[in-house]
Amino acid sequence: MKLLLVEDEKRMGQALQELLRQENYEVDWFVDGQDGADALASDEYDIVILDVMLPHKNGFEIAREARQKGVKTPILMLTAKSDVDDKVNGLDCGADDYLTKPFVTKELLARLRALSRRQYNVDEGKLLFGDIILETGTMNLRNKETGAEVRLSDKEFRTMEILIANKGHIMTREQLALKIWGYESEAEYNNVEVYMTFVRKKLKFLESKTEIKAVRGVGYEMRYENV
Ligand code: CA
């Protein structure tokens, strides 16, 4: 899961980055509001932790602009005071949840889990599609009919995670490259194809009826029994 952290207090940012990495989030941290806004607009993150008071652009502006651009990434806003206006403001600007500083890390992690669950609309720690279950904790892919399971590599897991999270939509290889590797280039486009082959092999190994369909000239889409 790729997480964007925008926080200008160095000690806080460092501590959060460390904590989140321990929790297996892939973290990009920015201290400047404008840099954070640009990163969020790239639409490559699964979740955002956004401080309110930031240099050059505040959290409210960043959230509002992102939503205007159609970015749907869940936003957890960090408000400095338990000021009701701040909370209301944040939610009005398109944040999904807020946490008042100082907070306990347990609560932060719980809020992040809740937000990612909301995004994927699944049980905790599991992504479901067709006859398969993708377990976020163990990185196992399981056939829920037969119980057969196989361990995925980091990038294979990410590939499946993105395809399931975007079920019903065709994902272009450009979008996949950006979400998996964080940037686009010919090399990453080829990587996308390679990883599709890996993941398909694992689906086949599980004798799953879930397929990754290539839509010629467009991208990839998850299908189950051709539905
Ligand atoms: Ca701040």
JSON list of C-alpha atoms and ligand atoms in Angstrom, two decimals:
[
{"chain": "A", "resi": 1, "resn": "MET", "atom": "CA", "xyz": [0.00, 0.00, 0.00]},
{"chain": "A", "resi": 2, "resn": "LYS", "atom": "CA", "xyz": [1.47, 3.30, -1.10]},
{"chain": "A", "resi": 3, "resn": "LEU", "atom": "CA", "xyz": [1.08, 6.14, 1.36]},
{"chain": "A", "resi": 4, "resn": "LEU", "atom": "CA", "xyz": [1.68, 9.86, 0.92]},
{"chain": "A", "resi": 5, "resn": "LEU", "atom": "CA", "xyz": [2.68, 11.76, 4.04]},
{"chain": "A", "resi": 6, "resn": "VAL", "atom": "CA", "xyz": [2.66, 15.57, 4.00]},
{"chain": "A", "resi": 7, "resn": "GLU", "atom": "CA", "xyz": [4.01, 16.91, 7.28]},
{"chain": "A", "resi": 8, "resn": "ASP", "atom": "CA", "xyz": [6.39, 19.81, 7.79]},
{"chain": "A", "resi": 9, "resn": "GLU", "atom": "CA", "xyz": [7.46, 19.05, 11.34]},
{"chain": "A", "resi": 10, "resn": "LYS", "atom": "CA", "xyz": [10.65, 17.07, 10.77]},
{"chain": "A", "resi": 11, "resn": "ARG", "atom": "CA", "xyz": [10.57, 15.01, 13.97]},
{"chain": "A", "resi": 12, "resn": "MET", "atom": "CA", "xyz": [6.92, 14.13, 13.55]},
{"chain": "A", "resi": 13, "resn": "GLY", "atom": "CA", "xyz": [7.42, 13.29, 9.86]},
{"chain": "A", "resi": 14, "resn": "GLN", "atom": "CA", "xyz": [10.42, 11.10, 10.58]},
{"chain": "A", "resi": 15, "resn": "ALA", "atom": "CA", "xyz": [8.69, 9.24, 13.37]},
{"chain": "A", "resi": 16, "resn": "LEU", "atom": "CA", "xyz": [5.59, 8.68, 11.25]},
{"chain": "A", "resi": 17, "resn": "GLN", "atom": "CA", "xyz": [7.60, 7.54, 8.26]},
{"chain": "A", "resi": 18, "resn": "GLU", "atom": "CA", "xyz": [9.45, 5.02, 10.40]},
{"chain": "A", "resi": 19, "resn": "LEU", "atom": "CA", "xyz": [6.29, 3.72, 12.03]},
{"chain": "A", "resi": 20, "resn": "LEU", "atom": "CA", "xyz": [4.42, 3.39, 8.76]},
{"chain": "A", "resi": 21, "resn": "ARG", "atom": "CA", "xyz": [7.27, 1.57, 7.06]},
{"chain": "A", "resi": 22, "resn": "GLN", "atom": "CA", "xyz": [7.33, -0.89, 9.94]},
{"chain": "A", "resi": 23, "resn": "GLU", "atom": "CA", "xyz": [3.65, -1.44, 9.21]},
{"chain": "A", "resi": 24, "resn": "ASN", "atom": "CA", "xyz": [4.55, -2.30, 5.60]},
{"chain": "A", "resi": 25, "resn": "TYR", "atom": "CA", "xyz": [3.32, 0.91, 4.03]},
{"chain": "A", "resi": 26, "resn": "GLU", "atom": "CA", "xyz": [5.44, 2.25, 1.21]},
{"chain": "A", "resi": 27, "resn": "VAL", "atom": "CA", "xyz": [5.87, 5.88, 2.29]},
{"chain": "A", "resi": 28, "resn": "ASP", "atom": "CA", "xyz": [6.69, 9.06, 0.37]},
{"chain": "A", "resi": 29, "resn": "TRP", "atom": "CA", "xyz": [7.13, 12.01, 2.70]},
{"chain": "A", "resi": 30, "resn": "PHE", "atom": "CA", "xyz": [6.98, 15.68, 1.71]},
{"chain": "A", "resi": 31, "resn": "VAL", "atom": "CA", "xyz": [7.44, 18.67, 4.00]},
{"chain": "A", "resi": 32, "resn": "ASP", "atom": "CA", "xyz": [6.23, 21.32, 1.55]},
{"chain": "A", "resi": 33, "resn": "GLY", "atom": "CA", "xyz": [2.53, 21.83, 0.85]},
{"chain": "A", "resi": 34, "resn": "GLN", "atom": "CA", "xyz": [2.98, 22.46, -2.86]},
{"chain": "A", "resi": 35, "resn": "ASP", "atom": "CA", "xyz": [5.17, 19.35, -3.28]},
{"chain": "A", "resi": 36, "resn": "GLY", "atom": "CA", "xyz": [2.57, 17.36, -1.40]},
{"chain": "A", "resi": 37, "resn": "ALA", "atom": "CA", "xyz": [-0.20, 18.72, -3.64]},
{"chain": "A", "resi": 38, "resn": "ASP", "atom": "CA", "xyz": [1.75, 17.78, -6.77]},
{"chain": "A", "resi": 39, "resn": "ALA", "atom": "CA", "xyz": [2.38, 14.27, -5.44]},
{"chain": "A", "resi": 40, "resn": "LEU", "atom": "CA", "xyz": [-1.29, 13.80, -4.56]},
{"chain": "A", "resi": 41, "resn": "ALA", "atom": "CA", "xyz": [-2.36, 15.01, -8.01]},
{"chain": "A", "resi": 42, "resn": "SER", "atom": "CA", "xyz": [-0.23, 12.25, -9.58]},
{"chain": "A", "resi": 43, "resn": "ASP", "atom": "CA", "xyz": [-2.92, 9.88, -8.26]},
{"chain": "A", "resi": 44, "resn": "GLU", "atom": "CA", "xyz": [-0.47, 7.10, -7.47]},
{"chain": "A", "resi": 45, "resn": "TYR", "atom": "CA", "xyz": [-1.21, 6.83, -3.74]},
{"chain": "A", "resi": 46, "resn": "ASP", "atom": "CA", "xyz": [-3.64, 4.57, -1.92]},
{"chain": "A", "resi": 47, "resn": "ILE", "atom": "CA", "xyz": [-3.93, 6.79, 1.12]},
{"chain": "A", "resi": 48, "resn": "VAL", "atom": "CA", "xyz": [-2.80, 10.25, 2.27]},
{"chain": "A", "resi": 49, "resn": "ILE", "atom": "CA", "xyz": [-1.90, 11.65, 5.67]},
{"chain": "A", "resi": 50, "resn": "LEU", "atom": "CA", "xyz": [-2.16, 15.39, 5.40]},
{"chain": "A", "resi": 51, "resn": "ASP", "atom": "CA", "xyz": [-1.12, 17.98, 7.95]},
{"chain": "A", "resi": 52, "resn": "VAL", "atom": "CA", "xyz": [-3.10, 21.26, 7.93]},
{"chain": "A", "resi": 53, "resn": "MET", "atom": "CA", "xyz": [-0.48, 23.94, 8.58]},
{"chain": "A", "resi": 54, "resn": "LEU", "atom": "CA", "xyz": [2.14, 23.58, 5.84]},
{"chain": "A", "resi": 55, "resn": "PRO", "atom": "CA", "xyz": [4.45, 25.92, 3.97]},
{"chain": "A", "resi": 56, "resn": "HIS", "atom": "CA", "xyz": [3.20, 27.23, 0.58]},
{"chain": "A", "resi": 57, "resn": "LYS", "atom": "CA", "xyz": [-0.12, 25.42, 0.60]},
{"chain": "A", "resi": 58, "resn": "ASN", "atom": "CA", "xyz": [-2.19, 24.27, 3.54]},
{"chain": "A", "resi": 59, "resn": "GLY", "atom": "CA", "xyz": [-3.89, 20.91, 3.97]},
{"chain": "A", "resi": 60, "resn": "PHE", "atom": "CA", "xyz": [-7.37, 22.31, 3.32]},
{"chain": "A", "resi": 61, "resn": "GLU", "atom": "CA", "xyz": [-6.29, 23.74, -0.05]},
{"chain": "A", "resi": 62, "resn": "ILE", "atom": "CA", "xyz": [-4.47, 20.54, -0.99]},
{"chain": "A", "resi": 63, "resn": "ALA", "atom": "CA", "xyz": [-7.52, 18.39, -0.22]},
{"chain": "A", "resi": 64, "resn": "ARG", "atom": "CA", "xyz": [-9.93, 20.71, -2.03]},
{"chain": "A", "resi": 65, "resn": "GLU", "atom": "CA", "xyz": [-7.78, 20.93, -5.15]},
{"chain": "A", "resi": 66, "resn": "ALA", "atom": "CA", "xyz": [-7.23, 17.18, -5.28]},
{"chain": "A", "resi": 67, "resn": "ARG", "atom": "CA", "xyz": [-10.97, 16.50, -5.09]},
{"chain": "A", "resi": 68, "resn": "GLN", "atom": "CA", "xyz": [-11.62, 19.10, -7.79]},
{"chain": "A", "resi": 69, "resn": "LYS", "atom": "CA", "xyz": [-9.16, 17.23, -10.00]},
{"chain": "A", "resi": 70, "resn": "GLY", "atom": "CA", "xyz": [-11.07, 14.01, -9.37]},
{"chain": "A", "resi": 71, "resn": "VAL", "atom": "CA", "xyz": [-8.46, 12.40, -7.11]},
{"chain": "A", "resi": 72, "resn": "LYS", "atom": "CA", "xyz": [-10.37, 9.94, -4.89]},
{"chain": "A", "resi": 73, "resn": "THR", "atom": "CA", "xyz": [-7.49, 8.84, -2.65]},
{"chain": "A", "resi": 74, "resn": "PRO", "atom": "CA", "xyz": [-8.69, 8.65, 0.99]},
{"chain": "A", "resi": 75, "resn": "ILE", "atom": "CA", "xyz": [-7.34, 11.58, 3.01]},
{"chain": "A", "resi": 76, "resn": "LEU", "atom": "CA", "xyz": [-6.66, 11.49, 6.74]},
{"chain": "A", "resi": 77, "resn": "MET", "atom": "CA", "xyz": [-6.13, 15.04, 7.96]},
{"chain": "A", "resi": 78, "resn": "LEU", "atom": "CA", "xyz": [-4.00, 15.89, 10.98]},
{"chain": "A", "resi": 79, "resn": "THR", "atom": "CA", "xyz": [-5.46, 18.89, 12.78]},
{"chain": "A", "resi": 80, "resn": "ALA", "atom": "CA", "xyz": [-3.31, 20.67, 15.31]},
{"chain": "A", "resi": 81, "resn": "LYS", "atom": "CA", "xyz": [-6.02, 21.65, 17.73]},
{"chain": "A", "resi": 82, "resn": "SER", "atom": "CA", "xyz": [-9.20, 20.00, 18.79]},
{"chain": "A", "resi": 83, "resn": "ASP", "atom": "CA", "xyz": [-10.83, 22.96, 17.14]},
{"chain": "A", "resi": 84, "resn": "VAL", "atom": "CA", "xyz": [-14.26, 22.03, 15.78]},
{"chain": "A", "resi": 85, "resn": "ASP", "atom": "CA", "xyz": [-13.85, 24.50, 12.90]},
{"chain": "A", "resi": 86, "resn": "ASP", "atom": "CA", "xyz": [-10.70, 22.72, 11.76]},
{"chain": "A", "resi": 87, "resn": "LYS", "atom": "CA", "xyz": [-12.44, 19.38, 11.66]},
{"chain": "A", "resi": 88, "resn": "VAL", "atom": "CA", "xyz": [-15.47, 20.69, 9.82]},
{"chain": "A", "resi": 89, "resn": "ASN", "atom": "CA", "xyz": [-13.23, 22.60, 7.42]},
{"chain": "A", "resi": 90, "resn": "GLY", "atom": "CA", "xyz": [-11.21, 19.50, 6.68]},
{"chain": "A", "resi": 91, "resn": "LEU", "atom": "CA", "xyz": [-14.23, 17.35, 5.98]},
{"chain": "A", "resi": 92, "resn": "ASP", "atom": "CA", "xyz": [-15.76, 20.13, 3.86]},
{"chain": "A", "resi": 93, "resn": "CYS", "atom": "CA", "xyz": [-12.59, 20.20, 1.77]},
{"chain": "A", "resi": 94, "resn": "GLY", "atom": "CA", "xyz": [-12.87, 16.54, 0.95]},
{"chain": "A", "resi": 95, "resn": "ALA", "atom": "CA", "xyz": [-10.89, 14.84, 3.73]},
{"chain": "A", "resi": 96, "resn": "ASP", "atom": "CA", "xyz": [-12.34, 11.48, 4.74]},
{"chain": "A", "resi": 97, "resn": "ASP", "atom": "CA", "xyz": [-11.29, 11.52, 8.35]},
{"chain": "A", "resi": 98, "resn": "TYR", "atom": "CA", "xyz": [-9.26, 13.61, 10.78]},
{"chain": "A", "resi": 99, "resn": "LEU", "atom": "CA", "xyz": [-7.07, 13.03, 13.78]},
{"chain": "A", "resi": 100, "resn": "THR", "atom": "CA", "xyz": [-6.19, 15.65, 16.35]},
{"chain": "A", "resi": 101, "resn": "LYS", "atom": "CA", "xyz": [-2.56, 16.14, 17.35]},
{"chain": "A", "resi": 102, "resn": "PRO", "atom": "CA", "xyz": [-1.18, 14.83, 19.60]},
{"chain": "A", "resi": 103, "resn": "PHE", "atom": "CA", "xyz": [-2.49, 11.34, 18.84]},
{"chain": "A", "resi": 104, "resn": "VAL", "atom": "CA", "xyz": [-1.50, 7.83, 19.79]},
{"chain": "A", "resi": 105, "resn": "THR", "atom": "CA", "xyz": [0.00, 5.80, 16.97]},
{"chain": "A", "resi": 106, "resn": "LYS", "atom": "CA", "xyz": [-2.42, 2.94, 17.60]},
{"chain": "A", "resi": 107, "resn": "GLU", "atom": "CA", "xyz": [-5.29, 5.21, 16.73]},
{"chain": "A", "resi": 108, "resn": "LEU", "atom": "CA", "xyz": [-3.56, 6.50, 13.62]},
{"chain": "A", "resi": 109, "resn": "LEU", "atom": "CA", "xyz": [-2.99, 2.96, 12.38]},
{"chain": "A", "resi": 110, "resn": "ALA", "atom": "CA", "xyz": [-6.59, 2.00, 13.13]},
{"chain": "A", "resi": 111, "resn": "ARG", "atom": "CA", "xyz": [-7.86, 5.03, 11.17]},
{"chain": "A", "resi": 112, "resn": "LEU", "atom": "CA", "xyz": [-5.62, 4.14, 8.23]},
{"chain": "A", "resi": 113, "resn": "ARG", "atom": "CA", "xyz": [-6.90, 0.58, 8.20]},
{"chain": "A", "resi": 114, "resn": "ALA", "atom": "CA", "xyz": [-10.47, 1.83, 8.30]},
{"chain": "A", "resi": 115, "resn": "LEU", "atom": "CA", "xyz": [-9.83, 4.20, 5.40]},
{"chain": "A", "resi": 116, "resn": "SER", "atom": "CA", "xyz": [-8.22, 1.55, 3.23]},
{"chain": "A", "resi": 117, "resn": "ARG", "atom": "CA", "xyz": [-11.07, -0.82, 4.05]},
{"chain": "A", "resi": 118, "resn": "ARG", "atom": "CA", "xyz": [-13.53, 1.81, 2.99]},
{"chain": "A", "resi": 119, "resn": "GLN", "atom": "CA", "xyz": [-11.62, 2.29, -0.25]},
{"chain": "A", "resi": 120, "resn": "TYR", "atom": "CA", "xyz": [-11.60, -1.40, -1.08]},
{"chain": "A", "resi": 121, "resn": "ASN", "atom": "CA", "xyz": [-14.85, -2.24, 0.66]},
{"chain": "A", "resi": 122, "resn": "VAL", "atom": "CA", "xyz": [-13.56, -5.49, 2.05]},
{"chain": "A", "resi": 123, "resn": "ASP", "atom": "CA", "xyz": [-13.02, -7.38, 5.29]},
{"chain": "A", "resi": 124, "resn": "GLU", "atom": "CA", "xyz": [-9.98, -6.37, 7.28]},
{"chain": "A", "resi": 125, "resn": "GLY", "atom": "CA", "xyz": [-6.78, -7.64, 5.72]},
{"chain": "A", "resi": 126, "resn": "LYS", "atom": "CA", "xyz": [-8.48, -9.28, 2.76]},
{"chain": "A", "resi": 127, "resn": "LEU", "atom": "CA", "xyz": [-9.32, -8.33, -0.77]},
{"chain": "A", "resi": 128, "resn": "LEU", "atom": "CA", "xyz": [-11.91, -10.47, -2.46]},
{"chain": "A", "resi": 129, "resn": "PHE", "atom": "CA", "xyz": [-12.63, -11.04, -6.09]},
{"chain": "A", "resi": 130, "resn": "GLY", "atom": "CA", "xyz": [-14.42, -13.92, -7.78]},
{"chain": "A", "resi": 131, "resn": "ASP", "atom": "CA", "xyz": [-13.08, -17.13, -6.25]},
{"chain": "A", "resi": 132, "resn": "ILE", "atom": "CA", "xyz": [-9.88, -15.61, -4.86]},
{"chain": "A", "resi": 133, "resn": "ILE", "atom": "CA", "xyz": [-8.84, -13.96, -1.63]},
{"chain": "A", "resi": 134, "resn": "LEU", "atom": "CA", "xyz": [-5.79, -11.73, -1.45]},
{"chain": "A", "resi": 135, "resn": "GLU", "atom": "CA", "xyz": [-4.49, -11.54, 2.12]},
{"chain": "A", "resi": 136, "resn": "THR", "atom": "CA", "xyz": [-2.74, -8.29, 2.82]},
{"chain": "A", "resi": 137, "resn": "GLY", "atom": "CA", "xyz": [-0.98, -9.49, 5.98]},
{"chain": "A", "resi": 138, "resn": "THR", "atom": "CA", "xyz": [0.63, -12.65, 4.61]},
{"chain": "A", "resi": 139, "resn": "MET", "atom": "CA", "xyz": [0.68, -11.61, 0.91]},
{"chain": "A", "resi": 140, "resn": "ASN", "atom": "CA", "xyz": [-0.95, -14.95, 0.13]},
{"chain": "A", "resi": 141, "resn": "LEU", "atom": "CA", "xyz": [-3.33, -15.48, -2.74]},
{"chain": "A", "resi": 142, "resn": "ARG", "atom": "CA", "xyz": [-5.93, -18.13, -2.00]},
{"chain": "A", "resi": 143, "resn": "ASN", "atom": "CA", "xyz": [-8.59, -19.98, -3.91]},
{"chain": "A", "resi": 144, "resn": "LYS", "atom": "CA", "xyz": [-11.53, -19.77, -1.53]},
{"chain": "A", "resi": 145, "resn": "GLU", "atom": "CA", "xyz": [-13.26, -22.76, -3.14]},
{"chain": "A", "resi": 146, "resn": "THR", "atom": "CA", "xyz": [-10.36, -25.19, -2.74]},
{"chain": "A", "resi": 147, "resn": "GLY", "atom": "CA", "xyz": [-8.30, -23.53, 0.00]},
{"chain": "A", "resi": 148, "resn": "ALA", "atom": "CA", "xyz": [-5.18, -23.75, -2.16]},
{"chain": "A", "resi": 149, "resn": "GLU", "atom": "CA", "xyz": [-2.81, -20.86, -1.58]},
{"chain": "A", "resi": 150, "resn": "VAL", "atom": "CA", "xyz": [0.38, -19.37, -2.92]},
{"chain": "A", "resi": 151, "resn": "ARG", "atom": "CA", "xyz": [2.69, -16.65, -1.68]},
{"chain": "A", "resi": 152, "resn": "LEU", "atom": "CA", "xyz": [3.08, -13.58, -3.89]},
{"chain": "A", "resi": 153, "resn": "SER", "atom": "CA", "xyz": [6.17, -11.44, -4.28]},
{"chain": "A", "resi": 154, "resn": "ASP", "atom": "CA", "xyz": [5.94, -7.77, -3.41]},
{"chain": "A", "resi": 155, "resn": "LYS", "atom": "CA", "xyz": [5.23, -6.59, -6.96]},
{"chain": "A", "resi": 156, "resn": "GLU", "atom": "CA", "xyz": [2.91, -9.48, -7.73]},
{"chain": "A", "resi": 157, "resn": "PHE", "atom": "CA", "xyz": [0.93, -8.60, -4.65]},
{"chain": "A", "resi": 158, "resn": "ARG", "atom": "CA", "xyz": [0.77, -4.96, -5.65]},
{"chain": "A", "resi": 159, "resn": "THR", "atom": "CA", "xyz": [-0.37, -5.93, -9.15]},
{"chain": "A", "resi": 160, "resn": "MET", "atom": "CA", "xyz": [-3.23, -8.03, -7.78]},
{"chain": "A", "resi": 161, "resn": "GLU", "atom": "CA", "xyz": [-4.11, -5.41, -5.20]},
{"chain": "A", "resi": 162, "resn": "ILE", "atom": "CA", "xyz": [-4.48, -2.71, -7.85]},
{"chain": "A", "resi": 163, "resn": "LEU", "atom": "CA", "xyz": [-6.47, -4.89, -10.22]},
{"chain": "A", "resi": 164, "resn": "ILE", "atom": "CA", "xyz": [-8.88, -5.94, -7.47]},
{"chain": "A", "resi": 165, "resn": "ALA", "atom": "CA", "xyz": [-9.21, -2.42, -6.09]},
{"chain": "A", "resi": 166, "resn": "ASN", "atom": "CA", "xyz": [-10.12, -1.26, -9.59]},
{"chain": "A", "resi": 167, "resn": "LYS", "atom": "CA", "xyz": [-12.43, -4.13, -10.47]},
{"chain": "A", "resi": 168, "resn": "GLY", "atom": "CA", "xyz": [-14.87, -3.28, -13.23]},
{"chain": "A", "resi": 169, "resn": "HIS", "atom": "CA", "xyz": [-12.35, -0.89, -14.75]},
{"chain": "A", "resi": 170, "resn": "ILE", "atom": "CA", "xyz": [-9.66, -1.47, -17.34]},
{"chain": "A", "resi": 171, "resn": "MET", "atom": "CA", "xyz": [-6.28, -0.41, -15.99]},
{"chain": "A", "resi": 172, "resn": "THR", "atom": "CA", "xyz": [-3.85, 0.83, -18.60]},
{"chain": "A", "resi": 173, "resn": "ARG", "atom": "CA", "xyz": [-0.24, -0.31, -18.39]},
{"chain": "A", "resi": 174, "resn": "GLU", "atom": "CA", "xyz": [0.69, 3.33, -17.81]},
{"chain": "A", "resi": 175, "resn": "GLN", "atom": "CA", "xyz": [-1.56, 3.48, -14.74]},
{"chain": "A", "resi": 176, "resn": "LEU", "atom": "CA", "xyz": [-0.24, 0.16, -13.51]},
{"chain": "A", "resi": 177, "resn": "ALA", "atom": "CA", "xyz": [3.40, 1.19, -14.02]},
{"chain": "A", "resi": 178, "resn": "LEU", "atom": "CA", "xyz": [2.79, 4.39, -12.09]},
{"chain": "A", "resi": 179, "resn": "LYS", "atom": "CA", "xyz": [1.03, 2.65, -9.21]},
{"chain": "A", "resi": 180, "resn": "ILE", "atom": "CA", "xyz": [3.47, -0.27, -8.95]},
{"chain": "A", "resi": 181, "resn": "TRP", "atom": "CA", "xyz": [6.82, 1.41, -9.65]},
{"chain": "A", "resi": 182, "resn": "GLY", "atom": "CA", "xyz": [5.91, 5.02, -8.96]},
{"chain": "A", "resi": 183, "resn": "TYR", "atom": "CA", "xyz": [6.94, 6.29, -12.39]},
{"chain": "A", "resi": 184, "resn": "GLU", "atom": "CA", "xyz": [6.40, 5.51, -16.04]},
{"chain": "A", "resi": 185, "resn": "SER", "atom": "CA", "xyz": [8.85, 4.53, -18.73]},
{"chain": "A", "resi": 186, "resn": "GLU", "atom": "CA", "xyz": [9.16, 1.90, -21.47]},
{"chain": "A", "resi": 187, "resn": "ALA", "atom": "CA", "xyz": [11.03, -0.35, -19.02]},
{"chain": "A", "resi": 188, "resn": "GLU", "atom": "CA", "xyz": [8.16, -0.21, -16.53]},
{"chain": "A", "resi": 189, "resn": "TYR", "atom": "CA", "xyz": [5.61, -0.92, -19.27]},
{"chain": "A", "resi": 190, "resn": "ASN", "atom": "CA", "xyz": [7.52, -4.10, -20.06]},
{"chain": "A", "resi": 191, "resn": "ASN", "atom": "CA", "xyz": [7.67, -4.91, -16.35]},
{"chain": "A", "resi": 192, "resn": "VAL", "atom": "CA", "xyz": [3.89, -4.65, -16.17]},
{"chain": "A", "resi": 193, "resn": "GLU", "atom": "CA", "xyz": [3.61, -7.31, -18.88]},
{"chain": "A", "resi": 194, "resn": "VAL", "atom": "CA", "xyz": [6.14, -9.53, -17.12]},
{"chain": "A", "resi": 195, "resn": "TYR", "atom": "CA", "xyz": [4.27, -9.30, -13.82]},
{"chain": "A", "resi": 196, "resn": "MET", "atom": "CA", "xyz": [0.96, -10.04, -15.52]},
{"chain": "A", "resi": 197, "resn": "THR", "atom": "CA", "xyz": [2.52, -13.29, -16.71]},
{"chain": "A", "resi": 198, "resn": "PHE", "atom": "CA", "xyz": [3.74, -14.12, -13.19]},
{"chain": "A", "resi": 199, "resn": "VAL", "atom": "CA", "xyz": [0.38, -13.40, -11.61]},
{"chain": "A", "resi": 200, "resn": "ARG", "atom": "CA", "xyz": [-1.53, -15.34, -14.26]},
{"chain": "A", "resi": 201, "resn": "LYS", "atom": "CA", "xyz": [0.72, -18.34, -13.59]},
{"chain": "A", "resi": 202, "resn": "LYS", "atom": "CA", "xyz": [-0.16, -18.17, -9.91]},
{"chain": "A", "resi": 203, "resn": "LEU", "atom": "CA", "xyz": [-3.88, -17.92, -10.67]},
{"chain": "A", "resi": 204, "resn": "LYS", "atom": "CA", "xyz": [-3.50, -20.95, -12.91]},
{"chain": "A", "resi": 205, "resn": "PHE", "atom": "CA", "xyz": [-1.59, -22.80, -10.19]},
{"chain": "A", "resi": 206, "resn": "LEU", "atom": "CA", "xyz": [-4.54, -22.15, -7.85]},
{"chain": "A", "resi": 207, "resn": "GLU", "atom": "CA", "xyz": [-6.92, -23.44, -10.55]},
{"chain": "A", "resi": 208, "resn": "SER", "atom": "CA", "xyz": [-8.81, -20.19, -10.10]},
{"chain": "A", "resi": 209, "resn": "LYS", "atom": "CA", "xyz": [-11.57, -19.17, -12.50]},
{"chain": "A", "resi": 210, "resn": "THR", "atom": "CA", "xyz": [-10.48, -15.56, -12.02]},
{"chain": "A", "resi": 211, "resn": "GLU", "atom": "CA", "xyz": [-8.62, -14.22, -15.02]},
{"chain": "A", "resi": 212, "resn": "ILE", "atom": "CA", "xyz": [-6.65, -11.14, -15.93]},
{"chain": "A", "resi": 213, "resn": "LYS", "atom": "CA", "xyz": [-7.93, -10.21, -19.34]},
{"chain": "A", "resi": 214, "resn": "ALA", "atom": "CA", "xyz": [-5.80, -8.14, -21.64]},
{"chain": "A", "resi": 215, "resn": "VAL", "atom": "CA", "xyz": [-7.87, -5.60, -23.49]},
{"chain": "A", "resi": 216, "resn": "ARG", "atom": "CA", "xyz": [-5.88, -5.09, -26.64]},
{"chain": "A", "resi": 217, "resn": "GLY", "atom": "CA", "xyz": [-4.33, -1.66, -26.93]},
{"chain": "A", "resi": 218, "resn": "VAL", "atom": "CA", "xyz": [-5.95, -0.51, -23.67]},
{"chain": "A", "resi": 219, "resn": "GLY", "atom": "CA", "xyz": [-4.84, -2.47, -20.62]},
{"chain": "A", "resi": 220, "resn": "TYR", "atom": "CA", "xyz": [-5.88, -5.17, -18.19]},
{"chain": "A", "resi": 221, "resn": "GLU", "atom": "CA", "xyz": [-8.97, -6.07, -16.27]},
{"chain": "A", "resi": 222, "resn": "MET", "atom": "CA", "xyz": [-9.90, -8.72, -13.68]},
{"chain": "A", "resi": 223, "resn": "ARG", "atom": "CA", "xyz": [-12.68, -11.07, -14.76]},
{"chain": "A", "resi": 224, "resn": "TYR", "atom": "CA", "xyz": [-14.40, -13.95, -13.08]},
{"chain": "A", "resi": 225, "resn": "GLU", "atom": "CA", "xyz": [-16.14, -16.57, -15.22]},
{"chain": "A", "resi": 226, "resn": "ASN", "atom": "CA", "xyz": [-16.38, -13.97, -17.97]},
{"chain": "A", "resi": 227, "resn": "VAL", "atom": "CA", "xyz": [-18.69, -11.78, -15.93]},
{"chain": "B", "resi": 1, "resn": "CA", "atom": "CA", "xyz": [2.47, 21.69, 10.28]}
]
